XYZ file of C-alpha atoms in Angstrom:
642
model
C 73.470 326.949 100.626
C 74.730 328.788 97.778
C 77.373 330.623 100.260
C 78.881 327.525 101.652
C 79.246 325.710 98.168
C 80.934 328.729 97.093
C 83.231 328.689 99.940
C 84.165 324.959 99.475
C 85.086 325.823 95.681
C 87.310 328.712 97.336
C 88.873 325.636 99.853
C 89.215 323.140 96.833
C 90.624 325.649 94.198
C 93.204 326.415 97.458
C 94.126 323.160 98.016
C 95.049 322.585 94.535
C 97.106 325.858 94.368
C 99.251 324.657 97.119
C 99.407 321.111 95.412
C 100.944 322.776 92.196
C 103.307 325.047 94.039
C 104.522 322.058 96.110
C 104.799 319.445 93.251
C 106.815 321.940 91.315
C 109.111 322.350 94.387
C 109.084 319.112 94.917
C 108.024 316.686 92.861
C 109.565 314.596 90.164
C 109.829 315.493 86.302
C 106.572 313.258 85.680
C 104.778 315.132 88.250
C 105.491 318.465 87.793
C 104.578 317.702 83.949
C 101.460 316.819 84.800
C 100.338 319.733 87.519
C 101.732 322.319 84.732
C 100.012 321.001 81.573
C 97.195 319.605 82.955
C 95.763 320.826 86.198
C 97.295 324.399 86.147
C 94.226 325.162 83.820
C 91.330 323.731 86.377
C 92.436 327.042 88.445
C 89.741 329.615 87.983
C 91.956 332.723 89.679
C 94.791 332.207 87.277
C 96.304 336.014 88.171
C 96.834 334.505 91.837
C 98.791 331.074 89.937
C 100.882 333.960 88.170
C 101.167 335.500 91.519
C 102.810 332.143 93.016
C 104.364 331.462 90.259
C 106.465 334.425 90.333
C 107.664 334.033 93.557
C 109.382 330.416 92.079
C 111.956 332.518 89.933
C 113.420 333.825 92.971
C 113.480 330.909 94.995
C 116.559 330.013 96.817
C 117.824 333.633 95.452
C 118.732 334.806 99.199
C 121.761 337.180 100.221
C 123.631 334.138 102.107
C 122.843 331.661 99.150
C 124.143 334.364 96.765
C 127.336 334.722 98.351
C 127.519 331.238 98.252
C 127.144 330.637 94.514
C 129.956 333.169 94.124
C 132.247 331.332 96.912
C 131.660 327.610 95.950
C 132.892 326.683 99.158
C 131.694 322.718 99.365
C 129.794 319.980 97.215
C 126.426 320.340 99.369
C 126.149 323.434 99.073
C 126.380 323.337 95.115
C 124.138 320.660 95.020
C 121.653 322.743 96.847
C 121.947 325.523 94.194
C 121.461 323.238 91.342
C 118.088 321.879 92.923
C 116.784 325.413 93.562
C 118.344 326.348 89.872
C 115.810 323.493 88.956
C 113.231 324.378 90.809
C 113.352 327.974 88.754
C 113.491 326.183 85.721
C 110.036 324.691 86.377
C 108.646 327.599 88.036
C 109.657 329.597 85.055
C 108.015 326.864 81.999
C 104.898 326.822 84.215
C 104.886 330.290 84.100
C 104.848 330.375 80.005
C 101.967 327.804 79.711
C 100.202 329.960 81.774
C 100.537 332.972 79.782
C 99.256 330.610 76.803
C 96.036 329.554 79.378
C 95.532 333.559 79.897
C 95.862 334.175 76.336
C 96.311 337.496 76.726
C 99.653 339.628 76.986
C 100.939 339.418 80.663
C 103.455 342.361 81.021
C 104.229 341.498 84.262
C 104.910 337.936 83.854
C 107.387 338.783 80.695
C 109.192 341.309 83.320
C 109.608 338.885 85.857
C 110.905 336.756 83.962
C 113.545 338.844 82.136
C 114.496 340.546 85.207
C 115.171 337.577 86.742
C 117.319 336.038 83.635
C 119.417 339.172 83.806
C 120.537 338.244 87.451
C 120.389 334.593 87.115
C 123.928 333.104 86.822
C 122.749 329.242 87.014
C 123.156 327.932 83.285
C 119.903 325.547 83.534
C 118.027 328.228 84.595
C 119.321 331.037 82.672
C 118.486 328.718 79.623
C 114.562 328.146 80.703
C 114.239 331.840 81.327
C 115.547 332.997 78.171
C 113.188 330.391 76.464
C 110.120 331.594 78.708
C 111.009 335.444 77.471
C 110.671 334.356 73.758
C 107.784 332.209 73.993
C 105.964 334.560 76.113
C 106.156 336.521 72.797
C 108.285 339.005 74.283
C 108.292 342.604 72.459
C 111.424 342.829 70.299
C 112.219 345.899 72.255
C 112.566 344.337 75.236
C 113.799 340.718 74.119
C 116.320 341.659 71.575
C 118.339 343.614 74.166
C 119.086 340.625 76.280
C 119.293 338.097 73.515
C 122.225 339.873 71.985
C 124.094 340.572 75.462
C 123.885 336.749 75.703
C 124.921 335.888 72.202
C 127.694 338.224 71.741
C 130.459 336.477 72.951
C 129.624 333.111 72.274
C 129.322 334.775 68.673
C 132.356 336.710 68.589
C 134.832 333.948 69.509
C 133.415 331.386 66.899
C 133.521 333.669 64.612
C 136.843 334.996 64.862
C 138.167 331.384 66.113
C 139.871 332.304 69.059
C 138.609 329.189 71.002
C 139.464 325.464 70.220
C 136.058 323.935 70.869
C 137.220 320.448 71.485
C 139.489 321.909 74.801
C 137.292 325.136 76.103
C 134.307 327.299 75.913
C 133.863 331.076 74.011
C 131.894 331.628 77.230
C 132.197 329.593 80.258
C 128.455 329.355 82.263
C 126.633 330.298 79.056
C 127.827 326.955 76.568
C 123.841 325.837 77.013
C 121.927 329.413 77.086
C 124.217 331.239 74.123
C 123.046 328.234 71.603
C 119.849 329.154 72.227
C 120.249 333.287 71.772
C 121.970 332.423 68.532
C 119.252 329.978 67.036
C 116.889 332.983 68.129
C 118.492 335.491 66.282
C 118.940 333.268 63.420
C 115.050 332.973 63.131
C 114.839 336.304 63.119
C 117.024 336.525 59.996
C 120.555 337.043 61.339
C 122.583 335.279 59.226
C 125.558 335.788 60.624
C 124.077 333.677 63.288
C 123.216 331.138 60.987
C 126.325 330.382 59.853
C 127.803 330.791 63.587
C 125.191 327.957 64.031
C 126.339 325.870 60.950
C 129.989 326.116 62.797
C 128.459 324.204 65.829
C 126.892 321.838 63.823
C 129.644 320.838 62.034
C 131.868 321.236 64.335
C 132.342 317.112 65.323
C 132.756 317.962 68.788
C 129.325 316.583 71.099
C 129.278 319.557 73.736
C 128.652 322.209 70.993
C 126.678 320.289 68.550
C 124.367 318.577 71.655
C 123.752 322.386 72.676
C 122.988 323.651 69.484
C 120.558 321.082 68.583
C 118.556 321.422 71.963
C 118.589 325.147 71.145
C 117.333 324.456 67.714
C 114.919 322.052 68.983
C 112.575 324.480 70.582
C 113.609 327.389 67.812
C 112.630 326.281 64.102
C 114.933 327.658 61.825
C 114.382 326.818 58.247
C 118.329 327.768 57.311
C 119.307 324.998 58.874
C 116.788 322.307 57.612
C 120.358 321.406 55.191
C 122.811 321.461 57.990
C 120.303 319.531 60.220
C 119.786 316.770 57.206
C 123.006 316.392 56.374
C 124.010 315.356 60.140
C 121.128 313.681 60.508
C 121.966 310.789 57.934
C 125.588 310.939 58.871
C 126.172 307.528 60.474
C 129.292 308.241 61.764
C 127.641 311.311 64.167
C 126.721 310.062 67.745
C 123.539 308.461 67.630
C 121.728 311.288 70.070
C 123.284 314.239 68.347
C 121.232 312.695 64.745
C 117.777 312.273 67.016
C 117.958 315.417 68.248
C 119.045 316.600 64.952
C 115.825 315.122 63.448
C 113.803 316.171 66.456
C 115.065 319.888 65.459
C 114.087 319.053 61.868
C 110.417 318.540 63.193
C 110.243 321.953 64.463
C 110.907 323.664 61.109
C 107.156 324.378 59.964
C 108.203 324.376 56.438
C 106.777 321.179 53.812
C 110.656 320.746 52.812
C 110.523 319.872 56.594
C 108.411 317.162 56.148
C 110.217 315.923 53.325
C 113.264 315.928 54.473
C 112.048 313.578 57.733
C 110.152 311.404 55.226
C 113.691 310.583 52.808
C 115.356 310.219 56.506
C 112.596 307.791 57.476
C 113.112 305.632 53.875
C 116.487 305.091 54.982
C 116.898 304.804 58.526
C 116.376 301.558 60.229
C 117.608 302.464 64.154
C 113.845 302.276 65.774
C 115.004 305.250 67.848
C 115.611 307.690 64.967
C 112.584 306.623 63.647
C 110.211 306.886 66.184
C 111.809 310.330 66.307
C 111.157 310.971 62.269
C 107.528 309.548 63.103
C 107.321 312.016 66.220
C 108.181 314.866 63.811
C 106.056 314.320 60.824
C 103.340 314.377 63.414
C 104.528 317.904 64.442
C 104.298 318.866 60.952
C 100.897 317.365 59.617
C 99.353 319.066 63.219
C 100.136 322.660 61.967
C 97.614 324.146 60.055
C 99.924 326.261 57.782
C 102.390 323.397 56.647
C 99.205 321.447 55.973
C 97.654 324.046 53.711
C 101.658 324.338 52.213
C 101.915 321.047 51.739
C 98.542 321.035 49.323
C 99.376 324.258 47.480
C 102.601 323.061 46.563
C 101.186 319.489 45.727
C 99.034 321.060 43.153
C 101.255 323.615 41.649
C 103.781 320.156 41.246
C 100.482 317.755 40.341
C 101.943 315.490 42.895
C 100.390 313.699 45.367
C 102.743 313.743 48.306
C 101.185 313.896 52.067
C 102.654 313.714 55.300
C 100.212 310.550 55.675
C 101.615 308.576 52.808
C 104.608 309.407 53.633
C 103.880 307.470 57.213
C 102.781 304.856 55.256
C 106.332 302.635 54.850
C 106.372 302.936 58.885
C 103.573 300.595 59.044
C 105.275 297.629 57.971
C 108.162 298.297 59.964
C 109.500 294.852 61.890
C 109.311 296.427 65.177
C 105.845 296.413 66.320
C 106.527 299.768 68.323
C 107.235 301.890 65.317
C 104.311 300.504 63.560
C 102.234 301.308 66.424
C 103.835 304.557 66.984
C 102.996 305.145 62.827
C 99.225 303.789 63.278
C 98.821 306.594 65.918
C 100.288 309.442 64.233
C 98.485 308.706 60.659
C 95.646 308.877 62.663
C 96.604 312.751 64.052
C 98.166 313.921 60.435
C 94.821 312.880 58.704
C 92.655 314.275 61.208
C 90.486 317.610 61.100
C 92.309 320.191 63.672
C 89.874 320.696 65.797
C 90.552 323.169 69.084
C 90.054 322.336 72.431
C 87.119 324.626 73.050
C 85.467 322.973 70.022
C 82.301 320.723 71.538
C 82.129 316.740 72.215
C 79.633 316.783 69.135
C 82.322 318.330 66.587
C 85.344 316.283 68.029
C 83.397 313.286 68.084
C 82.387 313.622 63.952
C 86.343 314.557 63.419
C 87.482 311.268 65.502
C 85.416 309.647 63.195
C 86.248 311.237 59.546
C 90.244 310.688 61.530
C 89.388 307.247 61.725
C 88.046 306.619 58.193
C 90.589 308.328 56.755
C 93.490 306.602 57.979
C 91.438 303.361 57.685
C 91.260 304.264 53.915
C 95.262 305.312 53.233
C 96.059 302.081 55.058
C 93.449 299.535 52.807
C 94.764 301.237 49.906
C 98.599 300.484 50.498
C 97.196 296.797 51.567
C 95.870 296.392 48.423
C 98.538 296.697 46.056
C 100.626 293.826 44.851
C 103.691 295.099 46.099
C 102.912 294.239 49.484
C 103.298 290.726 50.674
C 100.450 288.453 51.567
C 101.591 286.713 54.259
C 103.942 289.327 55.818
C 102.703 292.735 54.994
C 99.069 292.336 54.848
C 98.873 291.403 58.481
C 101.013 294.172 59.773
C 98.631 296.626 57.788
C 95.579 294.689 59.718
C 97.188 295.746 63.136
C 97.570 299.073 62.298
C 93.478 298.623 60.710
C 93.448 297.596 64.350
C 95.334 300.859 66.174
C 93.596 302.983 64.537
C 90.189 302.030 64.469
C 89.472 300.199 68.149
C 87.800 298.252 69.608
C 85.969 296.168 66.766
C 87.658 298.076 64.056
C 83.952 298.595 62.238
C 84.712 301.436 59.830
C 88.166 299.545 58.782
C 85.308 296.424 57.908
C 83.411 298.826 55.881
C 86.374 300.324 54.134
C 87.349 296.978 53.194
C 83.906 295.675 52.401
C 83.906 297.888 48.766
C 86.514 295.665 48.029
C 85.011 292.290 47.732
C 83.689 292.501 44.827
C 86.028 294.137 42.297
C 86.831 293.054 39.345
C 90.292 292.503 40.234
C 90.679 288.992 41.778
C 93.869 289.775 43.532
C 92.585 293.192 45.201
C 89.142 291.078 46.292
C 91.513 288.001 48.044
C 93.471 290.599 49.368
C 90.121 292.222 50.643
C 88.646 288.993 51.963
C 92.176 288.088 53.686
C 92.422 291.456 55.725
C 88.468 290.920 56.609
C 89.507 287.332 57.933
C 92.701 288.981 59.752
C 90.964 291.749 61.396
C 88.036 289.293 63.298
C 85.331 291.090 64.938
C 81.855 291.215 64.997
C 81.404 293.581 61.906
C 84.189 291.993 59.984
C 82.721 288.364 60.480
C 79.270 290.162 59.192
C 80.906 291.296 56.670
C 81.822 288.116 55.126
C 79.281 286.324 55.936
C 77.196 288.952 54.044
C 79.774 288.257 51.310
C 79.444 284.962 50.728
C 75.726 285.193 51.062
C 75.418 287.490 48.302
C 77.970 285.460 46.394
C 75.698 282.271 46.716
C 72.911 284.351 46.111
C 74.133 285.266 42.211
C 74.923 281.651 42.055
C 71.742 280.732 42.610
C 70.371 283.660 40.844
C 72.766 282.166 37.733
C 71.394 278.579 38.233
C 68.400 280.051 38.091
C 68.341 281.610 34.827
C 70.739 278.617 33.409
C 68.093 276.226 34.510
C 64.471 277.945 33.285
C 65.404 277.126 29.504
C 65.926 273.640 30.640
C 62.827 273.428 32.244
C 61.115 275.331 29.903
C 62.307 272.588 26.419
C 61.083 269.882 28.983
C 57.667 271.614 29.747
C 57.259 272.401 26.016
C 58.615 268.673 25.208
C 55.781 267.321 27.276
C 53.102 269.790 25.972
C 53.985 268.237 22.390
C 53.990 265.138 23.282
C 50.669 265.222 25.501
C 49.070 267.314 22.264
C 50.486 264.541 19.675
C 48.926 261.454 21.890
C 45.321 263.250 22.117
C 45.595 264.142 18.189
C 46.431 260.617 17.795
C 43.703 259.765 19.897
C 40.812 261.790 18.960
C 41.998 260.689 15.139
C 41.632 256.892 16.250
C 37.961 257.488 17.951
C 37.022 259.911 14.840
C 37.323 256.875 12.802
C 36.213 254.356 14.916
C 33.188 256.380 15.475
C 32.662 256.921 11.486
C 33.578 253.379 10.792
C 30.615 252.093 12.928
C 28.344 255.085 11.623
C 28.941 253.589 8.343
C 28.207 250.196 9.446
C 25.255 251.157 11.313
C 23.876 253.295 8.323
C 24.689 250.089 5.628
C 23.067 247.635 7.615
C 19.773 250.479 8.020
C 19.907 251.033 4.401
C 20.397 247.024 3.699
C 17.627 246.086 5.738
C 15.086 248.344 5.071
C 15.559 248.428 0.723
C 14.396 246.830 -1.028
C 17.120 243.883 -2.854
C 18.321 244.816 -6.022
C 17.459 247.988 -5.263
C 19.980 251.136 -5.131
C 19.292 252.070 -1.033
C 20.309 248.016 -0.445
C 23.188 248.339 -2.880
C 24.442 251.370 -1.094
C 23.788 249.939 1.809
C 26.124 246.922 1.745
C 28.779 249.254 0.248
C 28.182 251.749 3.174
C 28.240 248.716 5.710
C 31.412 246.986 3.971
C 33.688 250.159 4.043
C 32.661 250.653 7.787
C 34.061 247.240 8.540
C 37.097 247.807 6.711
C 37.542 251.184 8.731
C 37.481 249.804 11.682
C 39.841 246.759 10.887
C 42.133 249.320 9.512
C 42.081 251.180 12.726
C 42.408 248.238 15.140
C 44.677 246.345 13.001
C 47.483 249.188 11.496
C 46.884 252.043 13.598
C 46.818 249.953 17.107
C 45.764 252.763 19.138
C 45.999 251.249 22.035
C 49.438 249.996 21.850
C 50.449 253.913 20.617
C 48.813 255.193 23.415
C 51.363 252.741 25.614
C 54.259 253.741 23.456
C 52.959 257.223 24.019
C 52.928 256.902 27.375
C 56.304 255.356 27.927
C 58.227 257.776 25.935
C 56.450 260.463 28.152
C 57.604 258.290 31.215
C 61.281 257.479 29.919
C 61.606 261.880 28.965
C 60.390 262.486 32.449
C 62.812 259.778 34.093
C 65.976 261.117 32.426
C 65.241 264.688 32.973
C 64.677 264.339 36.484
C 67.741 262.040 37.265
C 69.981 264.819 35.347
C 68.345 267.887 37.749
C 68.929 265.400 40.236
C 72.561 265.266 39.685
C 73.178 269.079 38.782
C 71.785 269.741 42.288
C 73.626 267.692 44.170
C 77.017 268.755 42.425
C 75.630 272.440 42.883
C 74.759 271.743 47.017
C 78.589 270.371 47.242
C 79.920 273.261 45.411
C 77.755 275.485 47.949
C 78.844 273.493 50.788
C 83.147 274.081 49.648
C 82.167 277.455 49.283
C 80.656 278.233 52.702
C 83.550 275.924 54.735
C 86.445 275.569 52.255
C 87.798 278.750 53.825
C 90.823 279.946 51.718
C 91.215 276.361 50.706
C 87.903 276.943 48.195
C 89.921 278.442 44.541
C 89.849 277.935 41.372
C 90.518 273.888 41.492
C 87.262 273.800 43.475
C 85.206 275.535 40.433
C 87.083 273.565 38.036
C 85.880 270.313 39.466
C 82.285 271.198 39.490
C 82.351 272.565 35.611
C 83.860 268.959 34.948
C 80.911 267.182 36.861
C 78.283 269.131 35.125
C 79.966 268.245 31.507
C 79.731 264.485 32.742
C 76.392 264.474 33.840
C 75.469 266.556 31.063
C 76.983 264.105 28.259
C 75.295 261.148 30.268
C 72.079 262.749 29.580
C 72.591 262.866 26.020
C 73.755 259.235 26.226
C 70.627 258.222 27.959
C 68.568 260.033 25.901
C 69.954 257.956 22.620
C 69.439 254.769 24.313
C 66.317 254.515 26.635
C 64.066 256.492 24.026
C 62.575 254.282 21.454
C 64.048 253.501 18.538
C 62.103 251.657 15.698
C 61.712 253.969 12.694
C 58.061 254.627 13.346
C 58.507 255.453 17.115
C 61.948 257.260 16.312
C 59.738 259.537 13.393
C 57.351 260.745 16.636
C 60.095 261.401 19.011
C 62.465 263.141 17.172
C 60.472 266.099 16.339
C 59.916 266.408 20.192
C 63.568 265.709 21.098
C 64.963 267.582 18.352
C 65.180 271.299 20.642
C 65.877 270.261 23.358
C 68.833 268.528 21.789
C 69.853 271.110 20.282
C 69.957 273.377 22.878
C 72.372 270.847 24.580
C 74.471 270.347 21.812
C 76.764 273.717 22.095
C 77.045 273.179 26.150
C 78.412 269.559 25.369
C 80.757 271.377 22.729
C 81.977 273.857 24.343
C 82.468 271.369 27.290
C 84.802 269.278 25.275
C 86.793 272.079 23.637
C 87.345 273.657 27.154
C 88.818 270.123 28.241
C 90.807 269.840 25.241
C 92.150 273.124 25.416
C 93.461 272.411 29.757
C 94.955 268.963 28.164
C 96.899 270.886 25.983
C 97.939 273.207 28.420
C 98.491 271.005 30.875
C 100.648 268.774 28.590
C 102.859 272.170 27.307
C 103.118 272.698 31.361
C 104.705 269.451 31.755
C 107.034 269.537 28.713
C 108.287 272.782 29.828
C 108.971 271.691 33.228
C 110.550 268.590 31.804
């Protein structure tokens, strides 16, 4: 069993084989992309893919098609030799990735390739090969050798200006390959070839200056970062000489690199050049070493630049593919580099930190005031969007720290992105908001209302405790009164007349009477205790009635709140604080007229009344000097305006 699986891995890994080789020969650009940098590495025998490969750089290379190169005798036949030429150029940049799959040095891949370069006369190909040799990391021994034979002539004539470059060519079949050589020996310090380089650049004429870019496109050199600046904000330069200008800028793995793209990208409108910046800064903030250059040189400056915030102005960009295009890449710049061998688990937690980082740069730059509510905020929220999909949760929480600062513009600003951005977690989110917002409302009602409901409890204690003193005092000498009666009347009746016990007994009996007259007649208890009783009943009505009214106000404030939307502001809170000064004055009103008012039923009351008064008395004041003081802003408003 073990046998014949093994054999159909042998068939499959076959199969594909001969699907690379023949895409390559055959296929289109898109293809032959996609077998080199993406299924060259599912072969297992990658010395036998060398192997194959190999055998591409001679292709076409026979004795008859030879001669016939040299002859040029028709049109088909040239266009035959430029398809093989191209077919060599593919066979020969499948042939470097693989020697970055291997990972080792391949000796006899870099010979192949150089020995075919030296006999290759095709430009296109001779241009592919020479790049192979140096990114194949070519000993200088071996490379240098046919990287000056290539330069030298190209070099020679700029230099002593034989040639007019606007009319013909230092070296006729080498204007594309030579470039190249030269922008090679410039990064290896030659700077005689830099300035031969500078010469192209500045030359104003497209064949040399297109060349020289391409060249410089694939070969960083940091001498040029000026030259390559300068024509890249030149307006008057072709339009694809400054991309590919910028493009060449992107390969410089230097931070002055990444500053130069980012003043290029404040200033630059065409969305082609920028997409190209934004394509280039990503290059940049992907490389390990201009990253940890980048923050060296940001703390030896105490600056805070970053590739990131540099991104940053992208995002509001009016064409919705750059801002896109920026969303993406701030996501890749901010991101942990993480290799591909690294495992799902790793990846996965660096996606993630990616994610919360760019979500974080981008709620920061939505927050300040600088950025426009209704335009800027919601092209931030689509980038919240790109870089956080599908439901954008971690952009929710990053924005949810935000809803209750201090700062009423950042917290609108907050709650507007939230609304913007949808999604489960966001609607969560606000809901949660506004729950916890009612719920310190409440909490604040709360508190506001136990002192006011404490006064009334204490008010009706006092008055409960004055009605059963009053009470108690009323039976005490009702009960005494007829004690003495009883005991004058005993006494009376049982002396002797004339004698003292009768004398005293009559008295005793006589002040009993008047006791109890006294009581009934001055002291009325019973109409107190319904004077009691209705003051106790009149407190109760008017205290009720105004919680009554504060609740209803507060249940329509809550109800605004919850569906006003971004219609609820301050006009809404104003409102409510003028309803509870009404309500609250009515009370007092009510209070002076529905509790009694004859001296002797005013003289109980007040003592009862008198806190709980008083504890209304600075609300109603400062009610009144907080309306007085809008009047008189209002009315300054108005004269100002008028």
């Amino acid at each position: 069993m073990a046998a014949k699986k093994d054999k159909f891995d042998e068939l499959a890994e076959r199969e594909l084989l001969s699907e690379i080789i023949l895409t390559i020969k055959n296929g289109d650009d898109d293809a032959r992309r996609v077998v080199i940098y993406e299924k060259m590495k599912l072969i297992a025998d990658k010395k036998k893919l060398r192997d194959e490969l190999i055998k591409l750089l001679n292709f076409g290379l026979t004795e008859q098609e030879e001669k016939s190169r040299k002859k040029k005798t028709d049109d088909l036949e040239e266009e035959t030799s430029a398809i093989h030429s191209e077919i060599r150029s593919w066979g020969t940049s499948a042939i470097a990735h693989l020697s970055k799959l291997i990972k080792t040095s391949d000796k006899l891949s870099r010979q192949a390739v150089i020995k075919c370069l030296m006999r290759e006369t095709e430009p296109t190909s001779r241009y592919w090969m020479l790049l192979a040799a140096y990114e194949m990391d070519t000993p200088l021994a071996e490379l240098k050798p046919v990287v000056y034979s290539i330069a030298q002539k190209y070099r020679d004539a700029i230099s002593n200006k034989k040639y007019d470059l606007m009319y013909e060519s230092p070296d006729e079949g080498n204007d594309r390959v030579a470039p190249l050589a030269i922008a090679i020996q410039a990064r290896w310090g030659d700077a005689g070839a830099v300035e031969c380089l500078n010469t192209l650049m500045r030359s104003g004429i497209f064949g040399p200056m297109w060349s020289t870019c391409r060249a410089l496109e694939v070969v960083g050199v940091r001498d040029m970062l000026s030259t390559l600046t300068e024509v890249a904000s030149d307006r008057r330069t072709w339009p694809d000489i400054r991309n590919r200008c910028i493009i060449a800028i992107g390969a410089i793995e230097s931070p002055a690199a990444a500053h130069a793209l980012s003043g290029i990208l404040g200033i630059e409108r065409d969305p082609i050049l920028r997409e190209s910046v934004i394509q280039g800064l990503v290059n940049l903030g992907t490389i390990q070493s201009v990253r940890t250059l980048i923050e060296k040189s940001s703390k030896k400056e105490k600056s805070s630049y970053s590739i990131a915030d540099s991104m940053l102005p992208a995002l509001l960009d009016e064409n919705a593919q750059i801002r896109h295009r920026a969303a993406e890449a701030l996501l890749k710049v901010v991101g942990e580099l993480i290799d591909d061998e690294q495992d799902d688990e790793k990846k996965k937690i660096a996606d993630e930190n990616a994610r919360k980082g760019a979500s974080e740069k981008i709620v920061a730059e939505l927050l300040k005031e600088k950025v426009d509510a209704k335009d800027g905020v919601p092209k931030l929220v689509d980038a919240l969007r790109a870089v956080d999909p599908p439901e954008a949760n971690i952009a929710s929480t990053v924005l949810n720290r935000y809803l209750f600062d201090e700062d009423l513009s950042i917290k609108q600003r907050a709650q507007h992105a939230l609304r913007l951005l949808g999604g489960e977690r966001a609607v969560q989110t606000l809901a949660s908001q506004r729950s916890e917002v009612l719920a310190a409302y409440n909490n604040l009602l709360t508190k506001a209302d136990e002192p006011i409901q404490k006064l009334f409890e204490e008010t009706m204690a006092q008055a409960r405790q004055s009605f059963l003193i009053s009470q108690i005092m009323s039976i005490v000498v009702f009960v005494v009164g007829i004690g003495a009666i009883i005991t004058g009347l005993w006494f009376a009746f049982t002396g002797e007349a004339g004698t003292t016990e009768s004398i005293f007994g009559a008295g005793t009996t006589i002040i009993g009477v008047i006791a109890v007259l006294l009581d009934l007649m001055v002291r009325d208890p019973h109409k107190r205790v319904q004077e009691a009783t209705s003051v106790l009943l009149r407190i109760k009505v008017i205290f009720l009635g105004y919680l009554r009214q504060i609740h209803q106000i507060d249940a329509t404030f809550k109800h605004e709140f919850i569906e006003g939307g971004a219609d609820f502001g301050q006009k809404d809170a104003e409102q409510t604080t003028r309803l509870i000064n009404e309500v609250m004055n009515t009370t007092m009103t009510s209070i002076g007229q529905n509790l009694p008012i004859r001296k002797t039923e005013q003289l109980a009351v007040d003592e009862t009344l008198k806190k709980w008064k008083e504890s209304l008395k600075p609300i109603v004041e400062a009610a009144k000097e907080n309306n007085a003081k809008k009047e008189a802003e209002e009315k300054g408003a108005n004269e100002g305006q008028g």
